[in-house]
Amino acid sequence: MIIENSKSELRKIGKNIRSKIDPFLREKYSHEINQYICTTDYFLNAENISFYLPMKDEVDVWPLIEKSWKLNKNVFVPSIRNNATLNFHKINRNTEYITNNFGLNEPINGERKSPTDLDVVIMPLVVFDNCGNRIGMGGGYYDKTFAFLNGSNAPFKTKLIGVSFACQKVKNIKKDSWDVNLFQVITEKGPAY
């Protein structure tokens, strides 16, 4: 477990740790994470689910995307808007993608869905703690997009689910006022928050 540092230091440490996971173990752990999520009520009951398109060191959620299609769920992935928030585009097996300025694949087109209408959002993270706090890649896109979830009286149903490898857990992340908490974090060991 990583001790307390600044967000930028934690991000650097978390990315380094994640990059050192053996590819065989990364695939095994990703499979275990996907298998667990498939059994949750929030996944089974969801109609509209957003996933990320994984980069090489991240948890591979493609099998979960495939499972969602087999269950006739609507699958969405984010694209970055100019105002530093996210659009969510419906995808299918025939969707075409372009690579954005950050090296992320985004759908060229596809029906858009408001973030408030998503049932579940599966999101990557670089590090996480026991309180549902996360650090991502540093753009704040998820926090800005899901700011409507901040506050205990938020009437929205959207559940933010972070996926990560257990070795990316930290003792404590200093939460800023704009940070949006996760509903749950899933690692290869099961729920970690």
Short mmCIF file of C-alpha atoms in Angstrom, two decimals:
data_model
loop_
_atom_site.label_atom_id
_atom_site.label_comp_id
_atom_site.label_asym_id
_atom_site.label_seq_id
_atom_site.Cartn_x
_atom_site.Cartn_y
_atom_site.Cartn_z
CA MET A 1 0.00 0.00 0.00
CA ILE A 2 1.28 3.45 -0.95
CA ILE A 3 1.55 6.09 1.80
CA GLU A 4 0.13 9.63 1.57
CA ASN A 5 1.65 11.98 -1.03
CA SER A 6 0.43 14.76 -3.31
CA LYS A 7 -1.98 13.78 -6.09
CA SER A 8 0.67 14.23 -8.76
CA GLU A 9 3.13 12.06 -6.82
CA LEU A 10 0.48 9.41 -6.21
CA ARG A 11 -0.43 9.46 -9.91
CA LYS A 12 3.19 8.94 -10.91
CA ILE A 13 3.69 6.13 -8.38
CA GLY A 14 0.40 4.44 -9.33
CA LYS A 15 1.16 4.53 -13.05
CA ASN A 16 4.61 3.10 -12.41
CA ILE A 17 3.24 0.27 -10.26
CA ARG A 18 0.53 -0.52 -12.80
CA SER A 19 3.04 -0.60 -15.67
CA LYS A 20 5.11 -3.24 -13.86
CA ILE A 21 2.31 -5.79 -13.57
CA ASP A 22 3.21 -8.89 -15.56
CA PRO A 23 1.04 -9.06 -18.74
CA PHE A 24 -0.17 -12.56 -17.84
CA LEU A 25 -1.25 -11.37 -14.39
CA ARG A 26 -2.85 -8.23 -15.86
CA GLU A 27 -4.99 -10.43 -18.10
CA LYS A 28 -5.83 -12.79 -15.22
CA TYR A 29 -6.71 -9.92 -12.86
CA SER A 30 -8.78 -8.19 -15.54
CA HIS A 31 -10.73 -11.41 -16.04
CA GLU A 32 -11.38 -11.68 -12.29
CA ILE A 33 -12.55 -8.06 -12.13
CA ASN A 34 -14.88 -8.53 -15.10
CA GLN A 35 -16.27 -11.77 -13.64
CA TYR A 36 -17.06 -10.07 -10.35
CA ILE A 37 -18.80 -7.09 -11.97
CA CYS A 38 -20.99 -9.46 -14.01
CA THR A 39 -22.51 -10.76 -10.77
CA THR A 40 -23.45 -7.41 -9.24
CA ASP A 41 -27.00 -6.12 -9.07
CA TYR A 42 -25.97 -2.77 -10.51
CA PHE A 43 -24.58 -4.48 -13.62
CA LEU A 44 -27.38 -7.00 -14.04
CA ASN A 45 -30.08 -4.34 -13.63
CA ALA A 46 -28.42 -1.66 -15.76
CA GLU A 47 -29.77 -0.72 -19.16
CA ASN A 48 -27.25 2.02 -20.06
CA ILE A 49 -23.62 1.36 -19.14
CA SER A 50 -20.56 3.43 -19.94
CA PHE A 51 -17.12 1.86 -20.21
CA TYR A 52 -13.72 3.27 -21.08
CA LEU A 53 -11.63 1.96 -23.94
CA PRO A 54 -8.61 0.54 -22.08
CA MET A 55 -5.05 1.57 -22.69
CA LYS A 56 -2.30 -1.04 -22.46
CA ASP A 57 -1.71 -1.01 -18.68
CA GLU A 58 -5.33 -0.54 -17.59
CA VAL A 59 -7.85 -3.18 -16.58
CA ASP A 60 -9.13 -4.73 -19.83
CA VAL A 61 -12.90 -4.25 -19.81
CA TRP A 62 -13.50 -5.40 -23.40
CA PRO A 63 -14.85 -8.79 -22.24
CA LEU A 64 -17.33 -6.93 -20.04
CA ILE A 65 -18.36 -4.78 -23.00
CA GLU A 66 -18.94 -7.97 -25.03
CA LYS A 67 -20.97 -9.46 -22.18
CA SER A 68 -23.08 -6.29 -22.06
CA TRP A 69 -23.88 -6.57 -25.76
CA LYS A 70 -24.85 -10.23 -25.32
CA LEU A 71 -27.26 -9.11 -22.58
CA ASN A 72 -28.69 -6.43 -24.92
CA LYS A 73 -27.46 -3.56 -22.78
CA ASN A 74 -26.75 -0.15 -24.31
CA VAL A 75 -22.98 0.39 -24.23
CA PHE A 76 -21.48 3.87 -24.22
CA VAL A 77 -17.91 5.16 -24.17
CA PRO A 78 -16.68 8.69 -23.45
CA SER A 79 -15.16 11.28 -25.70
CA ILE A 80 -13.58 14.46 -24.42
CA ARG A 81 -15.43 17.72 -25.10
CA ASN A 82 -13.76 21.11 -25.48
CA ASN A 83 -15.03 22.24 -22.08
CA ALA A 84 -13.16 19.37 -20.38
CA THR A 85 -16.25 17.25 -19.77
CA LEU A 86 -17.24 14.00 -21.40
CA ASN A 87 -19.76 13.06 -24.07
CA PHE A 88 -21.04 9.49 -24.03
CA HIS A 89 -21.51 7.74 -27.38
CA LYS A 90 -23.33 4.48 -27.95
CA ILE A 91 -21.08 1.88 -29.55
CA ASN A 92 -21.48 -1.54 -31.14
CA ARG A 93 -19.17 -4.08 -32.74
CA ASN A 94 -19.05 -2.01 -35.96
CA THR A 95 -18.18 1.34 -34.38
CA GLU A 96 -15.24 3.15 -35.93
CA TYR A 97 -12.80 5.07 -33.74
CA ILE A 98 -10.30 7.88 -34.02
CA THR A 99 -7.37 8.58 -31.72
CA ASN A 100 -7.61 11.88 -29.85
CA ASN A 101 -4.76 14.18 -28.76
CA PHE A 102 -4.24 12.12 -25.58
CA GLY A 103 -3.81 8.85 -27.48
CA LEU A 104 -7.28 7.62 -26.47
CA ASN A 105 -9.65 5.99 -28.93
CA GLU A 106 -13.00 7.72 -29.31
CA PRO A 107 -16.00 6.77 -31.45
CA ILE A 108 -16.35 8.79 -34.64
CA ASN A 109 -20.10 9.05 -34.07
CA GLY A 110 -22.93 7.32 -32.26
CA GLU A 111 -26.05 8.20 -30.33
CA ARG A 112 -25.22 10.38 -27.34
CA LYS A 113 -26.50 9.83 -23.83
CA SER A 114 -26.59 12.38 -21.03
CA PRO A 115 -24.43 11.40 -18.04
CA THR A 116 -27.54 11.69 -15.87
CA ASP A 117 -29.17 8.88 -17.89
CA LEU A 118 -26.37 6.37 -17.42
CA ASP A 119 -27.07 3.63 -14.90
CA VAL A 120 -23.47 2.53 -14.41
CA VAL A 121 -20.14 4.08 -15.37
CA ILE A 122 -17.12 1.78 -15.30
CA MET A 123 -14.08 4.03 -15.03
CA PRO A 124 -10.33 3.53 -14.86
CA LEU A 125 -8.22 4.90 -12.08
CA VAL A 126 -4.57 5.23 -11.26
CA VAL A 127 -4.91 4.98 -7.46
CA PHE A 128 -7.78 4.73 -4.97
CA ASP A 129 -8.33 4.68 -1.21
CA ASN A 130 -10.75 3.16 1.33
CA CYS A 131 -13.10 6.16 1.15
CA GLY A 132 -14.07 5.92 -2.52
CA ASN A 133 -11.63 8.58 -3.64
CA ARG A 134 -9.74 8.10 -6.88
CA ILE A 135 -6.99 9.70 -8.88
CA GLY A 136 -7.20 9.35 -12.62
CA MET A 137 -4.91 10.61 -15.34
CA GLY A 138 -5.20 14.21 -14.19
CA GLY A 139 -7.68 15.92 -16.50
CA GLY A 140 -10.60 15.94 -14.08
CA TYR A 141 -12.98 14.89 -16.87
CA TYR A 142 -15.00 12.42 -14.82
CA ASP A 143 -15.21 14.82 -11.85
CA LYS A 144 -16.45 17.69 -14.03
CA THR A 145 -18.90 15.49 -15.91
CA PHE A 146 -20.37 13.86 -12.82
CA ALA A 147 -20.32 16.90 -10.52
CA PHE A 148 -24.11 16.53 -10.32
CA LEU A 149 -23.51 13.49 -8.07
CA ASN A 150 -21.76 15.56 -5.39
CA GLY A 151 -23.84 16.05 -2.28
CA SER A 152 -25.73 13.56 -0.20
CA ASN A 153 -29.11 14.51 -1.68
CA ALA A 154 -28.19 13.84 -5.30
CA PRO A 155 -31.36 12.34 -6.89
CA PHE A 156 -29.53 10.62 -9.73
CA LYS A 157 -29.19 6.87 -10.15
CA THR A 158 -25.77 6.83 -11.84
CA LYS A 159 -23.29 4.55 -10.08
CA LEU A 160 -19.59 5.25 -10.64
CA ILE A 161 -17.55 2.05 -10.45
CA GLY A 162 -13.77 2.26 -10.42
CA VAL A 163 -11.74 -0.69 -11.64
CA SER A 164 -8.15 -1.15 -10.62
CA PHE A 165 -5.54 -3.63 -9.58
CA ALA A 166 -5.23 -4.12 -5.81
CA CYS A 167 -1.62 -2.91 -5.84
CA GLN A 168 -2.89 0.58 -6.78
CA LYS A 169 -4.55 1.12 -3.41
CA VAL A 170 -3.23 3.97 -1.28
CA LYS A 171 -3.74 4.83 2.36
CA ASN A 172 -5.36 8.21 1.83
CA ILE A 173 -6.15 10.62 -0.99
CA LYS A 174 -6.69 14.23 -0.01
CA LYS A 175 -10.13 15.00 -1.40
CA ASP A 176 -10.78 18.31 -3.13
CA SER A 177 -14.24 19.89 -3.17
CA TRP A 178 -14.74 19.01 -6.86
CA ASP A 179 -13.79 15.34 -6.49
CA VAL A 180 -16.69 12.94 -7.02
CA ASN A 181 -16.71 9.78 -4.91
CA LEU A 182 -17.06 6.35 -6.42
CA PHE A 183 -19.92 4.03 -5.57
CA GLN A 184 -17.53 1.09 -5.52
CA VAL A 185 -13.98 0.05 -6.49
CA ILE A 186 -13.46 -3.45 -7.84
CA THR A 187 -10.06 -5.14 -7.94
CA GLU A 188 -9.05 -8.72 -8.69
CA LYS A 189 -9.73 -9.39 -5.00
CA GLY A 190 -13.33 -8.16 -5.26
CA PRO A 191 -14.78 -4.95 -3.79
CA ALA A 192 -12.06 -2.75 -2.31
CA TYR A 193 -14.45 0.03 -1.35
#
